[in-house]
Short mmCIF file of C-alpha atoms in Angstrom, two decimals:
data_model
loop_
_atom_site.label_atom_id
_atom_site.label_comp_id
_atom_site.label_asym_id
_atom_site.label_seq_id
_atom_site.Cartn_x
_atom_site.Cartn_y
_atom_site.Cartn_z
CA MET A 1 -26.67 9.12 -1.54
CA ILE A 2 -22.96 9.71 -2.20
CA SER A 3 -22.26 10.59 1.41
CA LYS A 4 -24.07 7.46 2.59
CA GLN A 5 -22.04 5.29 0.23
CA ILE A 6 -18.79 6.90 1.40
CA LEU A 7 -19.81 6.32 5.01
CA PHE A 8 -20.68 2.67 4.30
CA ASN A 9 -17.37 2.05 2.51
CA SER A 10 -15.47 3.69 5.33
CA PHE A 11 -17.27 1.53 7.89
CA SER A 12 -16.51 -1.60 5.85
CA ARG A 13 -12.81 -0.77 5.66
CA GLN A 14 -12.54 -0.07 9.36
CA ASN A 15 -14.45 -3.06 10.70
CA PHE A 16 -14.19 -5.94 8.24
CA TYR A 17 -10.87 -7.58 7.46
CA PRO A 18 -11.71 -11.05 6.14
CA GLN A 19 -8.18 -12.46 6.21
CA GLN A 20 -7.44 -11.11 9.66
CA ARG A 21 -10.75 -12.35 11.03
CA ALA A 22 -10.22 -15.78 9.47
CA ALA A 23 -6.76 -15.98 11.10
CA GLN A 24 -8.26 -15.05 14.47
CA ALA A 25 -10.97 -17.67 14.04
CA TRP A 26 -8.48 -20.42 13.24
CA ILE A 27 -6.35 -19.44 16.24
CA VAL A 28 -9.42 -19.81 18.44
CA ILE A 29 -10.32 -23.21 16.89
CA ILE A 30 -6.74 -24.50 17.25
CA GLY A 31 -6.70 -23.23 20.84
CA PHE A 32 -9.94 -25.11 21.48
CA LEU A 33 -8.43 -28.33 20.08
CA PHE A 34 -5.33 -27.84 22.25
CA VAL A 35 -7.44 -27.36 25.39
CA ILE A 36 -9.50 -30.48 24.68
CA THR A 37 -6.47 -32.62 23.80
CA SER A 38 -4.39 -31.54 26.79
CA GLY A 39 -7.44 -31.80 29.07
CA TYR A 40 -7.98 -35.39 27.99
CA PHE A 41 -4.49 -36.41 29.10
CA ILE A 42 -4.35 -34.22 32.22
CA SER A 43 -7.86 -34.64 33.65
CA ALA A 44 -10.25 -36.41 31.30
CA GLY A 45 -13.12 -36.27 33.76
CA MET A 46 -13.13 -32.48 33.69
CA LEU A 47 -13.84 -32.57 29.95
CA ARG A 48 -17.43 -33.52 30.71
CA LEU A 49 -17.90 -29.91 31.79
CA VAL A 50 -15.06 -28.17 29.94
CA PHE A 51 -15.89 -29.52 26.49
CA PRO A 52 -19.51 -28.25 26.28
CA ALA A 53 -18.58 -24.92 27.88
CA THR A 54 -15.58 -24.19 25.63
CA ALA A 55 -17.45 -25.41 22.54
CA LEU A 56 -20.20 -22.91 23.32
CA MET A 57 -17.72 -20.07 23.78
CA VAL A 58 -15.97 -20.87 20.48
CA ALA A 59 -19.34 -21.08 18.74
CA ILE A 60 -20.37 -17.65 20.01
CA PHE A 61 -17.07 -16.15 18.87
CA LEU A 62 -17.31 -17.70 15.39
CA TYR A 63 -20.98 -16.77 15.06
CA LEU A 64 -20.12 -13.13 15.70
CA ARG A 65 -16.75 -12.88 13.97
CA HIS A 66 -16.61 -15.54 11.25
CA PRO A 67 -20.07 -16.95 10.40
CA LEU A 68 -18.77 -19.26 7.67
CA LEU A 69 -16.38 -21.10 9.98
CA TYR A 70 -19.16 -21.28 12.55
CA ILE A 71 -21.10 -23.51 10.13
CA GLY A 72 -18.20 -25.94 9.68
CA PHE A 73 -17.41 -25.92 13.40
CA THR A 74 -21.02 -26.81 14.18
CA TRP A 75 -21.05 -29.78 11.84
CA TRP A 76 -17.75 -31.12 13.22
CA ILE A 77 -18.98 -30.86 16.81
CA TRP A 78 -21.91 -33.05 15.76
CA PHE A 79 -19.62 -35.49 13.96
CA LEU A 80 -16.96 -35.92 16.67
CA SER A 81 -18.58 -35.30 20.08
CA PRO A 82 -19.82 -38.91 20.51
CA LEU A 83 -16.32 -40.31 19.88
CA LEU A 84 -14.79 -37.90 22.40
CA ALA A 85 -17.45 -38.91 24.94
CA ARG A 86 -16.57 -42.58 24.43
CA LEU A 87 -12.86 -41.87 24.87
CA VAL A 88 -13.55 -40.02 28.13
CA ASP A 89 -15.85 -42.80 29.37
CA TYR A 90 -13.20 -45.40 28.62
CA ARG A 91 -10.59 -43.39 30.54
CA VAL A 92 -12.55 -42.38 33.65
CA GLY A 93 -15.69 -44.55 33.71
CA TRP A 94 -19.18 -44.78 32.24
CA ASP A 95 -21.38 -41.68 32.36
CA PRO A 96 -25.03 -42.71 31.97
CA THR A 97 -26.15 -39.06 31.74
CA ARG A 98 -24.14 -38.56 28.50
CA GLN A 99 -23.66 -34.92 29.48
CA MET A 100 -20.86 -34.33 26.96
CA LEU A 101 -23.37 -34.87 24.15
CA ILE A 102 -25.09 -31.61 25.10
CA ALA A 103 -22.24 -29.75 23.35
CA PRO A 104 -23.67 -29.93 19.78
CA TYR A 105 -27.02 -28.59 20.98
CA LEU A 106 -25.38 -25.68 22.79
CA VAL A 107 -23.34 -24.83 19.69
CA VAL A 108 -26.46 -24.82 17.51
CA PHE A 109 -28.57 -22.90 20.02
CA VAL A 110 -26.44 -19.83 19.34
CA THR A 111 -28.51 -19.39 16.17
CA ILE A 112 -31.60 -18.64 18.25
CA ALA A 113 -30.38 -15.04 17.96
CA THR A 114 -30.79 -15.23 14.17
CA PHE A 115 -34.24 -16.77 14.52
CA LEU A 116 -35.59 -14.20 16.95
CA LYS A 117 -34.13 -11.30 14.98
CA TYR A 118 -35.18 -12.23 11.46
CA ILE A 119 -38.20 -14.52 11.65
CA PRO A 120 -40.76 -11.63 11.68
CA SER A 121 -39.34 -10.12 8.50
CA THR A 122 -38.88 -13.37 6.57
CA ILE A 123 -42.28 -15.01 7.06
CA ARG A 124 -43.48 -13.69 3.71
CA GLN A 125 -40.10 -14.26 2.07
CA GLY A 126 -39.94 -18.03 2.45
CA GLY A 127 -39.41 -18.40 6.19
CA LEU A 128 -42.92 -19.62 7.04
CA PRO A 129 -41.99 -23.34 7.35
CA PHE A 130 -39.42 -22.54 10.03
CA LEU A 131 -41.99 -20.57 12.01
CA LEU A 132 -44.56 -23.37 11.74
CA GLY A 133 -42.04 -25.95 12.89
CA PHE A 134 -40.97 -23.72 15.78
CA ILE A 135 -44.59 -23.18 16.86
CA GLY A 136 -45.22 -26.93 16.88
CA VAL A 137 -42.14 -27.56 19.03
CA CYS A 138 -42.98 -24.73 21.45
CA TYR A 139 -46.46 -26.19 21.89
CA GLY A 140 -44.90 -29.57 22.69
CA CYS A 141 -42.58 -27.86 25.17
CA LEU A 142 -45.48 -26.21 27.01
CA VAL A 143 -47.38 -29.51 27.24
CA GLY A 144 -44.21 -31.24 28.38
CA LEU A 145 -43.69 -28.77 31.21
CA ILE A 146 -47.18 -29.65 32.44
CA TYR A 147 -46.89 -33.45 32.27
CA ASN A 148 -43.17 -34.27 32.38
CA GLN A 149 -40.06 -33.49 34.39
CA PRO A 150 -38.24 -30.27 33.46
CA ILE A 151 -34.80 -31.69 32.58
CA PRO A 152 -36.11 -34.22 30.03
CA VAL A 153 -38.30 -31.45 28.58
CA ILE A 154 -35.29 -29.16 28.13
CA ARG A 155 -33.28 -31.95 26.50
CA GLY A 156 -36.20 -32.78 24.25
CA PHE A 157 -36.64 -29.12 23.32
CA LEU A 158 -33.01 -28.84 22.25
CA ASP A 159 -33.37 -32.05 20.23
CA TRP A 160 -36.42 -30.78 18.35
CA VAL A 161 -35.65 -27.09 17.95
CA SER A 162 -31.94 -27.20 17.06
CA PRO A 163 -32.44 -28.38 13.45
CA ILE A 164 -35.13 -25.74 12.87
CA ILE A 165 -33.16 -22.72 14.06
CA PHE A 166 -29.95 -23.91 12.38
CA GLY A 167 -31.81 -24.39 9.10
CA PHE A 168 -33.32 -20.93 9.44
CA HIS A 169 -29.84 -19.49 10.02
CA LEU A 170 -28.64 -21.03 6.76
CA PHE A 171 -31.71 -19.74 4.94
CA THR A 172 -31.31 -16.15 6.16
CA ASN A 173 -27.74 -16.08 4.81
CA TRP A 174 -28.94 -16.71 1.25
CA ARG A 175 -26.93 -13.73 -0.02
CA ASP A 176 -23.76 -15.69 0.75
CA TYR A 177 -25.09 -18.92 -0.76
CA PRO A 178 -22.04 -19.60 -3.03
CA SER A 179 -19.57 -19.45 -0.12
CA TYR A 180 -21.88 -21.46 2.16
CA ARG A 181 -22.32 -24.08 -0.57
CA GLN A 182 -18.57 -24.42 -1.06
CA HIS A 183 -17.92 -24.61 2.68
CA ILE A 184 -20.56 -27.30 3.25
CA GLN A 185 -19.27 -29.32 0.30
CA ARG A 186 -15.73 -29.19 1.72
CA THR A 187 -16.93 -30.04 5.23
CA PHE A 188 -18.86 -33.12 4.12
CA LEU A 189 -16.04 -34.24 1.82
CA TRP A 190 -13.63 -34.37 4.76
CA CYS A 191 -16.39 -35.84 6.91
CA VAL A 192 -16.90 -38.80 4.54
CA LEU A 193 -13.14 -39.35 4.30
CA ILE A 194 -12.42 -39.19 8.03
CA ILE A 195 -15.44 -40.88 9.59
CA GLY A 196 -15.53 -43.40 6.75
CA ALA A 197 -11.91 -44.37 7.39
CA TYR A 198 -12.52 -44.57 11.13
CA GLY A 199 -15.59 -46.71 10.48
CA ILE A 200 -13.50 -49.30 8.64
CA TYR A 201 -10.92 -49.21 11.44
CA GLN A 202 -13.74 -49.69 13.96
CA PHE A 203 -15.07 -52.73 12.09
CA VAL A 204 -11.67 -54.41 11.70
CA VAL A 205 -10.06 -53.58 15.06
CA ALA A 206 -13.00 -52.99 17.45
CA PRO A 207 -11.23 -50.32 19.56
CA GLU A 208 -11.51 -50.77 23.30
CA TRP A 209 -13.37 -47.49 23.84
CA ASP A 210 -16.00 -48.54 21.28
CA THR A 211 -16.42 -52.03 22.72
CA TYR A 212 -16.64 -50.54 26.22
CA TRP A 213 -19.44 -48.21 25.07
CA LEU A 214 -21.25 -51.06 23.33
CA ILE A 215 -21.14 -53.21 26.44
CA GLU A 216 -22.21 -50.45 28.84
CA SER A 217 -24.98 -49.13 26.59
CA LYS A 218 -26.30 -52.69 26.02
CA MET A 219 -27.02 -51.95 22.35
CA PHE A 220 -26.02 -55.39 21.09
CA THR A 221 -29.20 -55.96 19.11
CA SER A 222 -28.81 -52.77 17.05
CA SER A 223 -25.03 -52.28 16.89
CA GLY A 224 -23.60 -55.78 16.73
CA ASP A 225 -21.13 -57.66 18.92
CA PRO A 226 -18.14 -55.96 20.65
CA VAL A 227 -15.54 -57.96 18.70
CA PRO A 228 -13.54 -57.37 15.50
CA PHE A 229 -15.65 -57.95 12.37
CA GLY A 230 -18.73 -58.22 14.58
CA MET A 231 -19.85 -54.61 14.89
CA ARG A 232 -22.21 -52.68 12.71
CA VAL A 233 -20.24 -49.56 11.90
CA TRP A 234 -21.28 -46.31 13.57
CA SER A 235 -17.81 -44.69 13.37
CA THR A 236 -17.50 -41.44 15.35
CA MET A 237 -21.27 -41.10 15.84
CA HIS A 238 -23.24 -42.42 18.83
CA SER A 239 -25.19 -45.12 16.96
CA VAL A 240 -25.76 -46.66 13.53
CA GLY A 241 -28.76 -44.46 12.61
CA PRO A 242 -27.01 -41.07 12.90
CA PHE A 243 -23.95 -42.44 11.10
CA GLY A 244 -26.13 -43.70 8.27
CA ALA A 245 -27.88 -40.33 7.97
CA VAL A 246 -24.60 -38.39 7.86
CA MET A 247 -22.96 -40.77 5.40
CA GLN A 248 -26.03 -40.84 3.17
CA ALA A 249 -25.93 -37.04 2.91
CA GLY A 250 -22.16 -36.91 2.48
CA LEU A 251 -22.06 -39.52 -0.28
CA LEU A 252 -24.81 -37.73 -2.22
CA LEU A 253 -22.93 -34.45 -1.84
CA LEU A 254 -19.79 -36.02 -3.29
CA PHE A 255 -21.51 -35.96 -6.68
CA THR A 256 -21.43 -32.15 -6.52
CA SER A 257 -17.76 -31.85 -5.55
CA SER A 258 -14.48 -32.20 -7.37
CA GLY A 259 -10.83 -32.69 -6.51
CA PRO A 260 -8.29 -35.43 -5.77
CA LEU A 261 -9.95 -36.47 -2.48
CA ILE A 262 -13.25 -37.49 -4.10
CA PHE A 263 -12.28 -41.06 -4.94
CA PRO A 264 -10.46 -42.03 -1.71
CA ALA A 265 -13.35 -40.47 0.22
CA SER A 266 -15.81 -42.45 -1.89
CA ALA A 267 -13.93 -45.72 -1.35
CA VAL A 268 -13.87 -45.52 2.45
CA GLY A 269 -17.26 -43.80 2.57
CA TYR A 270 -19.18 -46.41 0.60
CA LEU A 271 -17.43 -49.32 2.28
CA SER A 272 -18.19 -48.04 5.79
CA PHE A 273 -21.74 -47.15 4.68
CA LEU A 274 -22.27 -50.76 3.60
CA LEU A 275 -20.70 -52.09 6.81
CA ALA A 276 -23.14 -50.02 8.84
CA GLN A 277 -25.87 -52.29 7.43
CA ALA A 278 -28.29 -49.34 7.60
CA ARG A 279 -30.90 -50.48 5.08
CA THR A 280 -33.09 -47.43 5.61
CA ASN A 281 -30.23 -45.15 4.63
CA TRP A 282 -29.29 -47.39 1.71
CA GLY A 283 -32.80 -46.86 0.41
CA GLY A 284 -32.57 -43.12 1.09
CA TRP A 285 -29.29 -42.93 -0.85
CA LEU A 286 -30.84 -44.78 -3.81
CA LEU A 287 -33.86 -42.47 -3.80
CA GLY A 288 -31.52 -39.50 -3.66
CA ILE A 289 -29.58 -40.75 -6.68
CA ILE A 290 -32.80 -41.18 -8.65
CA MET A 291 -33.93 -37.66 -7.74
CA ILE A 292 -30.59 -36.10 -8.70
CA MET A 293 -30.41 -37.95 -12.02
CA GLY A 294 -33.96 -36.92 -12.87
CA SER A 295 -33.46 -33.21 -12.21
CA VAL A 296 -30.14 -32.25 -13.80
CA LYS A 297 -29.24 -31.61 -17.43
CA ALA A 298 -27.97 -34.42 -19.68
CA ARG A 299 -24.38 -33.15 -19.47
CA ILE A 300 -24.41 -33.35 -15.69
CA GLN A 301 -26.17 -36.75 -15.85
CA MET A 302 -23.31 -38.15 -17.92
CA ARG A 303 -20.79 -36.76 -15.44
CA LEU A 304 -22.67 -38.36 -12.54
CA ILE A 305 -22.88 -41.73 -14.33
CA THR A 306 -19.12 -41.61 -14.94
CA ILE A 307 -18.49 -40.84 -11.26
CA ILE A 308 -20.78 -43.69 -10.16
CA LEU A 309 -18.94 -46.16 -12.43
CA VAL A 310 -15.52 -45.08 -11.17
CA MET A 311 -16.71 -45.26 -7.55
CA ALA A 312 -18.07 -48.75 -8.17
CA MET A 313 -14.69 -49.80 -9.55
CA CYS A 314 -13.06 -48.52 -6.35
CA VAL A 315 -15.49 -50.16 -3.93
CA LEU A 316 -16.49 -53.51 -5.51
CA PRO A 317 -13.01 -55.10 -5.23
CA LEU A 318 -13.05 -54.33 -1.49
CA LEU A 319 -16.37 -56.17 -1.11
CA THR A 320 -14.75 -59.42 -2.24
CA ILE A 321 -12.64 -59.51 0.92
CA GLU A 322 -13.87 -61.79 3.71
CA PRO A 323 -15.57 -61.26 6.12
CA ILE A 324 -16.70 -57.97 4.54
CA ASN A 325 -18.35 -59.85 1.69
CA LYS A 326 -20.31 -62.10 4.06
CA VAL A 327 -21.57 -59.19 6.20
CA VAL A 328 -22.73 -57.05 3.29
CA THR A 329 -24.16 -59.91 1.23
CA SER A 330 -26.21 -61.31 4.11
CA ARG A 331 -27.67 -57.87 4.78
CA LEU A 332 -28.53 -57.31 1.12
CA GLU A 333 -30.25 -60.69 0.97
CA THR A 334 -32.79 -59.53 3.56
CA PHE A 335 -34.36 -57.33 0.87
CA THR A 336 -35.46 -60.49 -0.95
CA ASN A 337 -37.18 -61.96 2.12
CA LEU A 338 -38.80 -59.02 3.86
CA GLN A 339 -41.73 -61.09 5.16
CA GLU A 340 -39.30 -62.91 7.47
CA ASP A 341 -37.35 -59.82 8.51
CA GLY A 342 -37.46 -59.31 12.29
CA SER A 343 -36.77 -55.57 12.17
CA LEU A 344 -39.59 -55.01 9.69
CA LYS A 345 -41.94 -57.11 11.81
CA ASP A 346 -41.07 -55.07 14.91
CA ARG A 347 -41.76 -51.78 13.14
CA SER A 348 -44.97 -53.09 11.64
CA GLY A 349 -46.08 -54.30 15.05
CA SER A 350 -45.24 -50.92 16.55
CA TYR A 351 -47.48 -49.22 14.00
CA ASP A 352 -50.30 -51.70 14.66
CA ARG A 353 -50.11 -51.09 18.40
CA ASN A 354 -49.48 -47.36 18.50
CA LEU A 355 -50.86 -45.65 15.39
CA SER A 356 -54.46 -45.34 16.57
CA LEU A 357 -53.27 -44.37 20.05
CA ALA A 358 -51.03 -41.63 18.64
CA LEU A 359 -53.69 -40.24 16.31
CA THR A 360 -56.33 -40.05 19.04
CA ASN A 361 -54.05 -38.14 21.42
CA GLY A 362 -55.06 -34.62 20.39
CA PHE A 363 -53.05 -32.69 22.95
CA GLY A 364 -49.96 -34.93 22.84
CA ASN A 365 -47.72 -36.02 25.70
CA GLY A 366 -45.34 -33.09 25.27
CA LEU A 367 -41.56 -32.97 24.96
CA GLY A 368 -39.70 -35.19 27.38
CA ASN A 369 -42.23 -38.00 27.04
CA ILE A 370 -39.67 -40.31 25.43
CA TRP A 371 -37.46 -39.94 28.51
CA LYS A 372 -38.13 -41.89 31.69
CA VAL A 373 -36.43 -42.08 35.08
CA ASN A 374 -35.32 -45.54 36.17
CA GLU A 375 -36.74 -45.92 39.68
CA LYS A 376 -33.94 -48.26 40.74
CA THR A 377 -30.96 -46.25 39.53
CA GLY A 378 -32.44 -42.74 39.29
CA GLN A 379 -30.90 -42.39 35.82
CA ILE A 380 -32.62 -40.92 32.77
CA GLU A 381 -33.18 -43.47 30.02
CA VAL A 382 -34.47 -43.07 26.47
CA LEU A 383 -37.54 -44.76 25.07
CA VAL A 384 -36.98 -45.39 21.36
CA ILE A 385 -39.89 -44.92 18.95
CA ASP A 386 -39.09 -46.39 15.52
CA SER A 387 -41.22 -43.91 13.61
CA GLY A 388 -40.93 -40.18 13.17
CA ILE A 389 -44.63 -39.93 12.33
CA LEU A 390 -45.65 -41.71 15.55
CA ASP A 391 -43.13 -39.67 17.50
CA ILE A 392 -44.55 -36.39 16.15
CA PHE A 393 -48.13 -37.23 17.12
CA PHE A 394 -47.22 -38.84 20.45
CA THR A 395 -45.13 -35.81 21.40
CA LEU A 396 -46.83 -32.85 19.75
CA GLY A 397 -50.37 -34.17 19.37
CA TRP A 398 -52.63 -32.73 16.69
CA PHE A 399 -52.18 -29.14 17.84
CA GLY A 400 -48.39 -29.27 17.51
CA GLY A 401 -48.12 -32.01 14.91
CA ILE A 402 -50.19 -30.27 12.25
CA PRO A 403 -47.98 -27.13 12.05
CA TYR A 404 -44.81 -29.25 12.27
CA LEU A 405 -45.83 -31.69 9.54
CA GLY A 406 -47.31 -28.76 7.61
CA ALA A 407 -43.86 -27.16 7.61
CA LEU A 408 -42.25 -30.29 6.18
CA ILE A 409 -44.94 -30.72 3.53
CA LEU A 410 -44.68 -27.05 2.58
CA MET A 411 -40.91 -27.34 2.14
CA ILE A 412 -41.24 -30.50 0.05
CA PHE A 413 -43.80 -28.85 -2.20
CA THR A 414 -41.75 -25.65 -2.46
CA VAL A 415 -38.33 -27.11 -3.27
CA SER A 416 -39.84 -29.61 -5.72
CA GLN A 417 -40.72 -26.70 -8.00
CA TYR A 418 -37.24 -25.20 -8.13
CA THR A 419 -35.69 -25.16 -11.60
CA GLU A 420 -32.22 -24.11 -10.41
CA ALA A 421 -31.38 -27.80 -9.98
CA ARG A 422 -31.04 -27.96 -13.77
CA PHE A 423 -27.74 -26.06 -13.69
CA ASP A 424 -26.67 -26.21 -10.01
CA SER A 425 -26.07 -29.82 -8.97
CA PHE A 426 -25.77 -28.77 -5.32
CA VAL A 427 -29.40 -27.62 -5.34
CA SER A 428 -30.40 -30.96 -6.80
CA ALA A 429 -28.38 -32.87 -4.18
CA ALA A 430 -29.61 -30.72 -1.29
CA ARG A 431 -33.20 -31.25 -2.36
CA ALA A 432 -32.66 -34.99 -2.78
CA ILE A 433 -31.04 -35.26 0.66
CA ALA A 434 -33.85 -33.35 2.36
CA ILE A 435 -36.75 -35.13 0.67
CA SER A 436 -35.23 -38.60 1.05
CA SER A 437 -34.70 -37.82 4.74
CA CYS A 438 -38.40 -36.93 5.01
CA THR A 439 -39.44 -40.25 3.52
CA GLN A 440 -37.47 -42.04 6.25
CA LEU A 441 -39.67 -40.51 8.96
CA VAL A 442 -41.99 -43.45 8.40
CA ILE A 443 -39.46 -45.77 10.08
CA GLY A 444 -37.31 -43.48 12.22
CA SER A 445 -37.22 -40.18 14.10
CA GLY A 446 -35.07 -38.49 11.47
CA MET A 447 -36.21 -34.99 12.45
CA LEU A 448 -34.11 -35.08 15.65
CA SER A 449 -30.43 -34.84 16.49
CA VAL A 450 -27.92 -34.83 13.62
CA ALA A 451 -30.42 -36.47 11.24
CA GLY A 452 -32.75 -33.52 11.85
CA MET A 453 -29.87 -31.12 11.23
CA ILE A 454 -29.43 -32.73 7.82
CA LEU A 455 -33.15 -32.72 7.02
CA TRP A 456 -33.81 -29.08 7.94
CA GLY A 457 -30.34 -27.86 6.95
CA PHE A 458 -30.47 -29.09 3.37
CA PHE A 459 -34.03 -27.93 2.89
CA ALA A 460 -32.74 -24.53 3.99
CA MET A 461 -29.79 -24.62 1.58
CA ALA A 462 -32.06 -25.44 -1.37
CA MET A 463 -34.35 -22.58 -0.39
CA ALA A 464 -31.39 -20.22 0.06
CA ALA A 465 -30.09 -21.13 -3.40
CA HIS A 466 -33.47 -20.38 -4.97
CA LYS A 467 -33.62 -17.00 -3.28
CA TYR A 468 -30.05 -16.19 -4.31
CA TYR A 469 -30.63 -17.01 -7.97
CA GLN A 470 -33.88 -15.06 -7.95
CA HIS A 471 -32.05 -12.02 -6.63
CA GLN A 472 -29.32 -12.46 -9.26
CA GLY A 473 -31.92 -12.80 -12.01
CA ILE A 474 -30.59 -16.21 -13.04
CA LYS A 475 -33.08 -18.74 -14.41
CA ALA A 476 -32.73 -22.30 -15.69
#
């Protein structure tokens, strides 16, 4: 035993130098930023290939050499890639294939190595939901390869599987839960501050690259008019929905953080969140607040109430400014007249038309079924389904949908029993974020893209925390 310990310590000293490895990682990240920045001014068109390729290489390096920075890098690629794509489009012309947006999926797909290596050994240790979700998606992929074109199937597979394998990666690193918690808190704090501030700038100024994207994408009905004070804020994201999902999670996480940046981040974060006019995410945020307040100790409840009051004092004066007041007030008033709400009518009509059709499609249409090829232009276009539940059954059918939904239900049931939320507010917030995201599947496909990363990722962090505290012998 002594010789083994000596050998292990010797190996640790020879191969692991945290400070040196962190310095190397930051050099690589800064180098990546330099390449992208210089490439934009030298040959912006080349970035459509260079950006995804270099992002993947940096992700592999960080995954192997500095796993903690890999997590932050992954989130920032999700947060900023759509803005970079818009800047490139504005400089060199519209790209209907949106090939730059493949970068976040490539960065996440690195964690398939974690999934394949550890899933057999963690099934009985809490990893079963990730396996069930993965099985459901793989079934949908096989059906998609039979019925649909291969490229849309591959894109759909990345969309569905990325949140699952990333969440599993977070879960398997439960031993490092405290450092992962701190890193994610810091990442989302800066995220709320930066993309919140840009969102306000977007609303007031209507930058040319954003208006160009809005015109070319023809998303006027969902994202507003391409003029100052006419847009619904989506900030650095590619549409209002993903921005709302990210900001909802970030604002709930602010209750678990501390420091001088909390209040400026809250001010710009809440204002941009309101200007996004994302009612679904407003409701998710409110549900999250209720869940957090109902799960923590009285001392933490008082702290949260104090923070909410101070944040309100920061944000409410800004809402008195025109035309901000008019935009937010008119959107809030729709809650009092839901029977006349066009968006609600459209979603209700979609359920009436498609629910029975989705539930009777046992085999499903497979991945790639929400993509179609325009016969006139030859371009791939996306068919939007305003319901995650319908999307699951249309795509995965009963054979894939049951294990996938079973995974979500199992995670909800599991994390709801955790008592660690009593003393760890991050566990409470992570659980609230994940469960509130699940409730939004009724009116949106929140299990895909960055919204899916949030759903599966924060379920995974709550589960990792529980496992960590169990191992430490700490109980509420």
